[in-house]
Structures are given as C-alpha cells and as structure tokens.
Short mmCIF file of C-alpha atoms in Angstrom, two decimals:
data_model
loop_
_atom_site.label_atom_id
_atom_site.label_comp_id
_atom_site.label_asym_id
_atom_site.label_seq_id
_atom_site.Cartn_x
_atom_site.Cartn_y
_atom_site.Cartn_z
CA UNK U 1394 -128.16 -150.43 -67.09
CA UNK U 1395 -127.19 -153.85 -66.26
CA UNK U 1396 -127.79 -156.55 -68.82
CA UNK U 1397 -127.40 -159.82 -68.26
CA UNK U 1398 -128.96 -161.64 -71.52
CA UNK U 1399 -127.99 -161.13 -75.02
CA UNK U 1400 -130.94 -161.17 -77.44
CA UNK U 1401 -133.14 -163.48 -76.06
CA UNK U 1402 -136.61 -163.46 -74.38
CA UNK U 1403 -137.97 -161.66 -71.73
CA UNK U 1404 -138.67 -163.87 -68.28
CA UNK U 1405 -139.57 -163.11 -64.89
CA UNK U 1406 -136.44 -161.36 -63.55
CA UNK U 1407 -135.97 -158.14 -63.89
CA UNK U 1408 -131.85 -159.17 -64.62
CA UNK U 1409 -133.26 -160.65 -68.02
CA UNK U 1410 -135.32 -157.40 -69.26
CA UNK U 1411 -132.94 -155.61 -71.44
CA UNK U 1412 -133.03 -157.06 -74.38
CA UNK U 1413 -135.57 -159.20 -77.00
CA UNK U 1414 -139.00 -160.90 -75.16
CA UNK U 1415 -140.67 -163.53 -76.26
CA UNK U 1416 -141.69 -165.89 -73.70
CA UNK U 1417 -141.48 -166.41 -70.15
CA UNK U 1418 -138.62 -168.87 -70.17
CA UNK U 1419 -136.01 -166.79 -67.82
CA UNK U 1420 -133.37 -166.49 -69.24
CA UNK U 1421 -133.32 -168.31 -72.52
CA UNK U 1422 -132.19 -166.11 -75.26
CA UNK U 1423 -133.32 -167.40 -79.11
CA UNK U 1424 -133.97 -170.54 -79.11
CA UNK U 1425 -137.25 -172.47 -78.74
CA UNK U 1426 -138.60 -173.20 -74.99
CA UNK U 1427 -140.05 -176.42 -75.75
CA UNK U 1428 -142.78 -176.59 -77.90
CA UNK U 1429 -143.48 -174.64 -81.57
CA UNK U 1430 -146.74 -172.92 -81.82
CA UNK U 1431 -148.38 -171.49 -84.67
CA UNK U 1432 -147.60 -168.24 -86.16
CA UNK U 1433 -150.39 -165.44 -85.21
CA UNK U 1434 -152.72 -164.37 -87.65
CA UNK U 1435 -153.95 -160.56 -88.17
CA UNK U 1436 -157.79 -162.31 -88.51
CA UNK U 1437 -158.72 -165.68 -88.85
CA UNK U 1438 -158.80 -167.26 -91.78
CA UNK U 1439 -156.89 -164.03 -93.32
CA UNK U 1440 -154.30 -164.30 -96.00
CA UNK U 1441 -150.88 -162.26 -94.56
CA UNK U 1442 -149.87 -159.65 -96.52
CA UNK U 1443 -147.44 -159.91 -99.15
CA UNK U 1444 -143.52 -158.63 -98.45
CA UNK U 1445 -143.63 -155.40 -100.60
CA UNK U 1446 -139.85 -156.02 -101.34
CA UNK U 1447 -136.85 -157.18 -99.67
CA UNK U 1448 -134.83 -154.81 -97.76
CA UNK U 1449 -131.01 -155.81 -97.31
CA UNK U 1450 -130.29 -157.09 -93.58
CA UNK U 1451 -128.66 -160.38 -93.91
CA UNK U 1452 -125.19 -159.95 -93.01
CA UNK U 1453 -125.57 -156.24 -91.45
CA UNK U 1454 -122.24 -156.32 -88.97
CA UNK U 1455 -123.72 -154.86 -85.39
CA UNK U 1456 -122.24 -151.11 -85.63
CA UNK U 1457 -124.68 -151.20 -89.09
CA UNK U 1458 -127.56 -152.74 -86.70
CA UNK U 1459 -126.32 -149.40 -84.09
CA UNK U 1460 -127.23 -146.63 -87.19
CA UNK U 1461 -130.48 -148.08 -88.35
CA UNK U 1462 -131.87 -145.58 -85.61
CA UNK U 1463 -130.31 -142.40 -86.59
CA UNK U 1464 -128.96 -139.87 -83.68
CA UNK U 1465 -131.29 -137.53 -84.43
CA UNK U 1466 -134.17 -140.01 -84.31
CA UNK U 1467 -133.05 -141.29 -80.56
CA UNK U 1468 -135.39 -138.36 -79.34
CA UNK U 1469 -138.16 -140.20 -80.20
CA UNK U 1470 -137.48 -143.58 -78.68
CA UNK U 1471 -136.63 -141.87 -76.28
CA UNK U 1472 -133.09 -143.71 -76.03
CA UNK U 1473 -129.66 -143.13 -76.84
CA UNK U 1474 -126.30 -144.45 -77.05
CA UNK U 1475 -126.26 -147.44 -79.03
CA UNK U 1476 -124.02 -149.93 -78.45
CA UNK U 1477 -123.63 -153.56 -79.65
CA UNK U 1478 -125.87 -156.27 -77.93
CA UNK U 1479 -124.21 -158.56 -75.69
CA UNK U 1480 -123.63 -162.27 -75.98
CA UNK U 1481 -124.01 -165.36 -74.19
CA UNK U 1482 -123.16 -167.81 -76.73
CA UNK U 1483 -127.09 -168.77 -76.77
CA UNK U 1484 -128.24 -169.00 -80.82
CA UNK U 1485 -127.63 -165.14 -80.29
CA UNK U 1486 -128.40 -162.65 -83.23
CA UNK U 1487 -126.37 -159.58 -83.96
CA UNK U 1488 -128.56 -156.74 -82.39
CA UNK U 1489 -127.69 -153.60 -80.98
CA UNK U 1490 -129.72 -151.54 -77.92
CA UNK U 1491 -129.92 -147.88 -77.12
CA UNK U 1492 -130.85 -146.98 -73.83
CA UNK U 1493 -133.15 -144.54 -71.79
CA UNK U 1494 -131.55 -141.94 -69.87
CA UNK U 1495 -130.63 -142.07 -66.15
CA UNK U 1496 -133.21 -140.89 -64.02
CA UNK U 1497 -135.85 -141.29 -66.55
CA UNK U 1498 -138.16 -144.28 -66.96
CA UNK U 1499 -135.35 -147.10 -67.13
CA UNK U 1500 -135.83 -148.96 -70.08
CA UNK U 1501 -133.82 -150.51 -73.05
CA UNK U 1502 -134.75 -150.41 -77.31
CA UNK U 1503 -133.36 -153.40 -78.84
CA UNK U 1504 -133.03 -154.27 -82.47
CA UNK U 1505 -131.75 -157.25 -83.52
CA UNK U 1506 -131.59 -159.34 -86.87
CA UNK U 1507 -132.85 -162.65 -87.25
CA UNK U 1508 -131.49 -165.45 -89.28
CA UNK U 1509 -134.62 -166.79 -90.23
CA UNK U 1510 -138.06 -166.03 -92.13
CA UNK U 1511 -140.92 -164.66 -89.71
CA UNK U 1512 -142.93 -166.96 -89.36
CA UNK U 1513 -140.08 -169.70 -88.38
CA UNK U 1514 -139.12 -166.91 -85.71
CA UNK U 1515 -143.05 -166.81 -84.55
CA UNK U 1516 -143.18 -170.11 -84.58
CA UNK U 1517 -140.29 -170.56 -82.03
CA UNK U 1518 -142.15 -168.82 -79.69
CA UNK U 1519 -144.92 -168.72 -77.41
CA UNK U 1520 -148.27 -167.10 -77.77
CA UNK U 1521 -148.20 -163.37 -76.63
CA UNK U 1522 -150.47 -161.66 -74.37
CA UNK U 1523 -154.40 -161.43 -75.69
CA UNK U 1524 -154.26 -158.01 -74.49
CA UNK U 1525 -151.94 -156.43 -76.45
CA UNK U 1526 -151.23 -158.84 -79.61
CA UNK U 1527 -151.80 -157.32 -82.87
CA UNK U 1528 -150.79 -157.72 -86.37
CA UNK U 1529 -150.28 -154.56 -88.30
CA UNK U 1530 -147.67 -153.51 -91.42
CA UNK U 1531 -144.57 -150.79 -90.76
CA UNK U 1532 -142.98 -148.66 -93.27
CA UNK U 1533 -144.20 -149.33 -97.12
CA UNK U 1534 -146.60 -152.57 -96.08
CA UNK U 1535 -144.08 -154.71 -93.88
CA UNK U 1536 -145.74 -157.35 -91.88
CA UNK U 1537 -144.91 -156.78 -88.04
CA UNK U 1538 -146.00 -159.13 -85.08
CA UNK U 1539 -146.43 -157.35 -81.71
CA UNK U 1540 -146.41 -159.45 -78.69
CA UNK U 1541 -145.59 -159.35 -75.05
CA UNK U 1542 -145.11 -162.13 -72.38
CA UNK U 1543 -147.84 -163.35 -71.27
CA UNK U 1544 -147.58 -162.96 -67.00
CA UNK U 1545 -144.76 -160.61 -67.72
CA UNK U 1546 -146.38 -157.95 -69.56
CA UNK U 1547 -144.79 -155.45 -67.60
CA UNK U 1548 -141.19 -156.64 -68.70
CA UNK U 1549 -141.42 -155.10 -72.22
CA UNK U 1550 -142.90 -155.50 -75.70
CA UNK U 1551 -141.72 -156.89 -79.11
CA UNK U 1552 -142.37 -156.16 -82.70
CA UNK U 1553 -141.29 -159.08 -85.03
CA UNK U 1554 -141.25 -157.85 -88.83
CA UNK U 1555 -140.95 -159.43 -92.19
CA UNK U 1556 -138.27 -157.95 -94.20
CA UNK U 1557 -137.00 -160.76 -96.37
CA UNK U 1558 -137.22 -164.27 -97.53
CA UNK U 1559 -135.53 -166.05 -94.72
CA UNK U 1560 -134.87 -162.88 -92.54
CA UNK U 1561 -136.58 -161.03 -90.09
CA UNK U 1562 -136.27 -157.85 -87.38
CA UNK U 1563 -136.96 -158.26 -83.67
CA UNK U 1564 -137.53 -154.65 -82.44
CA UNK U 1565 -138.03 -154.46 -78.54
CA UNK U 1566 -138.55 -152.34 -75.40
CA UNK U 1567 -137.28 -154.09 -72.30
CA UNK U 1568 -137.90 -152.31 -68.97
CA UNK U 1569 -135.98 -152.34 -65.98
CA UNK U 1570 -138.60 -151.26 -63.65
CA UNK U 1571 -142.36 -153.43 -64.05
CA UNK U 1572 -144.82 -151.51 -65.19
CA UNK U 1573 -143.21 -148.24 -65.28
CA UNK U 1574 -144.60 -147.66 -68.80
CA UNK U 1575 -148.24 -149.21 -69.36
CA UNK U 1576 -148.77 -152.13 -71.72
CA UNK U 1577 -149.90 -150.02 -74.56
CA UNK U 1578 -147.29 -147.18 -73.78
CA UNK U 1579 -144.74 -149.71 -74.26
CA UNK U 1580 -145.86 -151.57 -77.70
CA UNK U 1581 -146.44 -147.88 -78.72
CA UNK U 1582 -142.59 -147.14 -78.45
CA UNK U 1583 -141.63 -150.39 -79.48
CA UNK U 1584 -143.46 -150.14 -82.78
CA UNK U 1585 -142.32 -146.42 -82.84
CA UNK U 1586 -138.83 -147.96 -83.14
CA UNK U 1587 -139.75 -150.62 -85.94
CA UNK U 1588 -141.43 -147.84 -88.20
CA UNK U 1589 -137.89 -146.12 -87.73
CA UNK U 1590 -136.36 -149.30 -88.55
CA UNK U 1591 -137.98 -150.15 -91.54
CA UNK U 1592 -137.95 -147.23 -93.04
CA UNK U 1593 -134.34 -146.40 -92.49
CA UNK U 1594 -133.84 -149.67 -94.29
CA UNK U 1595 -135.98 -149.11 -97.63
CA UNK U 1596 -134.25 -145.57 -97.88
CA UNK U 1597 -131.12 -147.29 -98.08
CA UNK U 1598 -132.66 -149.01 -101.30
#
C-alpha cells in the first residue's frame, strides 16, 4: 500500500488513509488544525480514571514501536509486516504500521507514540464522530479515547490511550478502500490493537 502521510490525521483522500486520523484536515499530520477543543469525557461531569501506572514508552526507537504487536498476534489485527512509519518532517511521532494482506480488505494498523500527555493530544484535535466516540480503559485500567473523523468515518478509526505522565499511544486503522469495514468493525480492530498494545507494554514491567 501506498502511503503518502506519516503519522498524522486522516482527511478526505484516500492518499492520506494509512496512517493516524484525527480530523479532517487532508493531509496535516500532528499538529493542531486551527483551533483546540476540549478533551472528551466518558460522561459528563465524570472524573477520568486514574493511570494505574506508567508503562515505559518515552524514547521507544521505531523497530521497539514494530514488536509491541508480536508476530504471532498479527493474526488478529489481521495485519502483518511491520515496518517503520514514514515521515514528512510534519511534528511526526515515531510509529510503526503493519499492513493487511493483498487481496484482502486493504487497510493499515498504525501505532505510534506521542510526545505529550492525553489530554494535550485530545485537545489538539477535533471532536470525533457522535456515532462512534467512546471512552473506555485497555489492558489493567488505561484510559483510551476512540474517535473517528467526523465526514470521513469511512477512512479509519483511532484509539488515543493514557500510558504516562506526559506520554500517550495513538493506535489506528486507516483504510484504503471507504467503507470497506463498517464504522464499528473498524473501532473494533482498532481497539483490538490497543488492548495488544497495552498489554504488551505492562508485561514488559
């Protein structure tokens, strides 16, 4: 598969889907759009939940990003090959994607690290769909922000989670083909990959 973005945010274009969505500013990869909003809440008025510990990802060179899904565990992404994410010089994060198989449904899994706390990261981007935002905890009680584009829904999903002070995960299914998966289908595999994530991380200690 083509890619055209390094980790950055899902647009319009099918030439931008590969990697990490978050609004639908073309192109743009990791940097705010314009305007801040708010982080998303899980209810209103609801305290988040604490960080159960910090898990070890600042600094993690991308071939260490590549084996936080393990081969054996590609099965159930449904993706293989990892191989470092690519750069535009764009406030890009060290990431790394894995890929669905030719002839299959074409789609990426990205996972990228985030130099920044979650709610900073949230905050630098726009709200996600209604339809498929959620707020929910991976692995031992990690906080994890699902969103999708909205207009673009069919481009892909993304899973933001708090792992540490001042550090965060974006875990994300990009597809090359709009609507080849259904909006849940693809938050489902998305959040799939973040519960692999996560909990490849805390058994590293």
């Amino acid at each position: 598969m083509s890619t055209t973005t390094s980790l950055g945010r899902i647009g319009v274009a099918v030439a931008c889907a590969v990697l990490f969505a978050v609004t639908a500013g073309g192109c743009t990869v990791n940097g705010a759009t314009g305007t801040s909003q708010p982080a998303p809440t899980s209810e209103a008025g609801d305290e988040q939940p604490a960080r159960p510990r910090e898990l070890a990802i600042a600094g993690l060179t991308e071939p260490q990003i590549c084996g936080l899904i393990k081969p054996e565990q590609e099965q159930q992404i449904g993706a293989f090959g990892p191989s470092p994410a690519p750069k535009d010089g764009t406030l890009d994060f060290p990431g790394c994607i894995w890929q669905s198989p030719a002839g299959g449904v074409p789609y990426g899994i990205g996972v990228a690290v985030a130099p920044m706390g979650l709610d900073e990261l949230l905050g630098q981007k726009d709200p996600g769909s209604p339809e498929t935002a959620a707020t929910y905890t991976v692995g031992e009680g990690f906080r994890a922000v699902q969103s999708q584009t909205p207009g673009a829904e069919g481009l892909g999903c993304v899973v933001d989670v708090d792992v540490a002070e001042g550090q965060a995960l974006e875990v994300n299914i990009a597809m090359l083909q709009s609507q080849a998966l259904s909006n849940q289908e693809q938050c489902a595999k998305a959040k799939q990959a973040a519960e692999l994530v996560v909990t490849n991380l805390q058994a590293q200690g």
